[in-house]
Amino acid sequence: LPISVKSLPEGTKVPMKVPVLTIYNTDPKFYWVTNYLETILSNLLWKPMTSATIAHQYRKVLTKWQEKTDAEKGWFIDWQGHDFSMRGMDSVEATIASGLGHLTSFSGTDSLPAIYGARKFYGEKEFVGGSVNATEHSVMCAGSKDDEIGTFRRLLETYPKGILSVVSDTWDLWKVCTEHVVTLKEEILARDGKLVIRPDSGDPVDIICGMNSNPFWENDPKLNDLPESKGVIELLWDVFGGTVNEQGYKVLDSHIGAIYGDSITIDRAEEICKRLEAKGFASTNIV
């Protein structure tokens, strides 16, 4: 029988060694039944267990850096690791299996069938997972390259409250971070919510943290003046500022933030948090 870890003396090391399930053959005539069932069980369990394990690893990384750089914002971790995986899944059923695994560690998901799965298969009637209003490249193309700022303004007017995530590299990410948000600054600050800038291509570590945090970046004053030298978080800080928390790290104004949803890995998540910390920024500035 499982034992309660809470009932053991503090510091006791408990080896896991707990199988998900065990199958026993109780009749010699059916010696083959255990291996017969092994394949179907492995097929059904592998994806949700693997996704749950990966999500748990992300949560450990994000929690470590949150506790170091923004200790009061523990609630943020539930939403910092978001599930954008549905487009990469081979079926809706796979989305449910993987998505439910992810939701064991986080609350943010765009894999909406996972919510259906939780209600259908587990009888969940309360909150399962959620997301925010967000654009994609086709939306940002609609107003044309010449009037991208007009597209931003229409979005801010359409969604005057709450979190609004806007993909920002359809045309020129650095122009968004150095010109558009400057022009729209007062409108952004007047919203009852947060505008989230979303890059979607390139090296996520360098784009978020800036090339000036990359140890291989050539220390040339001319290069240091480029926006990509600073990266998204530092550029947004230059425009909107924010606060310095009790641990001495910069936290962007609550009306602005950033998210990066493409090509993230556990190692890259670690490196992003590490390089933000080295620049004096809290890890909670990014989802």
JSON list of C-alpha atoms in Angstrom, two decimals, residues 47-49 51-52 55 83 93-106 109 111 113-122 124 128:
[
{"chain": "A", "resi": 47, "resn": "LYS", "atom": "CA", "xyz": [1.82, 10.21, -24.17]},
{"chain": "A", "resi": 48, "resn": "PRO", "atom": "CA", "xyz": [0.03, 11.63, -21.10]},
{"chain": "A", "resi": 49, "resn": "MET", "atom": "CA", "xyz": [2.79, 10.42, -18.76]},
{"chain": "A", "resi": 51, "resn": "SER", "atom": "CA", "xyz": [3.78, 15.22, -21.38]},
{"chain": "A", "resi": 52, "resn": "ALA", "atom": "CA", "xyz": [3.10, 15.36, -17.64]},
{"chain": "A", "resi": 55, "resn": "ALA", "atom": "CA", "xyz": [5.55, 19.84, -17.91]},
{"chain": "A", "resi": 83, "resn": "ASP", "atom": "CA", "xyz": [0.50, 24.54, -23.90]},
{"chain": "A", "resi": 93, "resn": "GLU", "atom": "CA", "xyz": [-7.34, 12.25, -29.10]},
{"chain": "A", "resi": 94, "resn": "ALA", "atom": "CA", "xyz": [-3.59, 12.79, -28.86]},
{"chain": "A", "resi": 95, "resn": "THR", "atom": "CA", "xyz": [-4.24, 16.42, -27.96]},
{"chain": "A", "resi": 96, "resn": "ILE", "atom": "CA", "xyz": [-6.47, 15.33, -25.10]},
{"chain": "A", "resi": 97, "resn": "ALA", "atom": "CA", "xyz": [-3.95, 12.82, -23.79]},
{"chain": "A", "resi": 98, "resn": "SER", "atom": "CA", "xyz": [-1.01, 15.20, -24.00]},
{"chain": "A", "resi": 99, "resn": "GLY", "atom": "CA", "xyz": [-2.99, 18.24, -22.90]},
{"chain": "A", "resi": 100, "resn": "LEU", "atom": "CA", "xyz": [-4.26, 16.56, -19.74]},
{"chain": "A", "resi": 101, "resn": "GLY", "atom": "CA", "xyz": [-0.69, 15.63, -18.91]},
{"chain": "A", "resi": 102, "resn": "HIS", "atom": "CA", "xyz": [0.38, 19.26, -19.27]},
{"chain": "A", "resi": 103, "resn": "LEU", "atom": "CA", "xyz": [-2.49, 20.43, -17.06]},
{"chain": "A", "resi": 104, "resn": "THR", "atom": "CA", "xyz": [-1.15, 18.44, -14.13]},
{"chain": "A", "resi": 105, "resn": "SER", "atom": "CA", "xyz": [1.48, 21.19, -13.77]},
{"chain": "A", "resi": 106, "resn": "PHE", "atom": "CA", "xyz": [-0.01, 24.30, -15.42]},
{"chain": "A", "resi": 109, "resn": "THR", "atom": "CA", "xyz": [-3.53, 25.87, -22.51]},
{"chain": "A", "resi": 111, "resn": "SER", "atom": "CA", "xyz": [-5.11, 22.71, -26.52]},
{"chain": "A", "resi": 113, "resn": "PRO", "atom": "CA", "xyz": [-9.87, 19.52, -26.39]},
{"chain": "A", "resi": 114, "resn": "ALA", "atom": "CA", "xyz": [-8.02, 18.76, -23.13]},
{"chain": "A", "resi": 115, "resn": "ILE", "atom": "CA", "xyz": [-10.74, 20.69, -21.29]},
{"chain": "A", "resi": 116, "resn": "TYR", "atom": "CA", "xyz": [-13.39, 18.54, -22.97]},
{"chain": "A", "resi": 117, "resn": "GLY", "atom": "CA", "xyz": [-11.39, 15.44, -22.04]},
{"chain": "A", "resi": 118, "resn": "ALA", "atom": "CA", "xyz": [-11.23, 16.41, -18.39]},
{"chain": "A", "resi": 119, "resn": "ARG", "atom": "CA", "xyz": [-15.00, 16.86, -18.30]},
{"chain": "A", "resi": 120, "resn": "LYS", "atom": "CA", "xyz": [-15.84, 13.72, -20.28]},
{"chain": "A", "resi": 121, "resn": "PHE", "atom": "CA", "xyz": [-13.38, 11.23, -18.79]},
{"chain": "A", "resi": 122, "resn": "TYR", "atom": "CA", "xyz": [-12.86, 12.61, -15.29]},
{"chain": "A", "resi": 124, "resn": "GLU", "atom": "CA", "xyz": [-14.53, 17.64, -13.95]},
{"chain": "A", "resi": 128, "resn": "VAL", "atom": "CA", "xyz": [-9.70, 22.99, -16.00]}
]
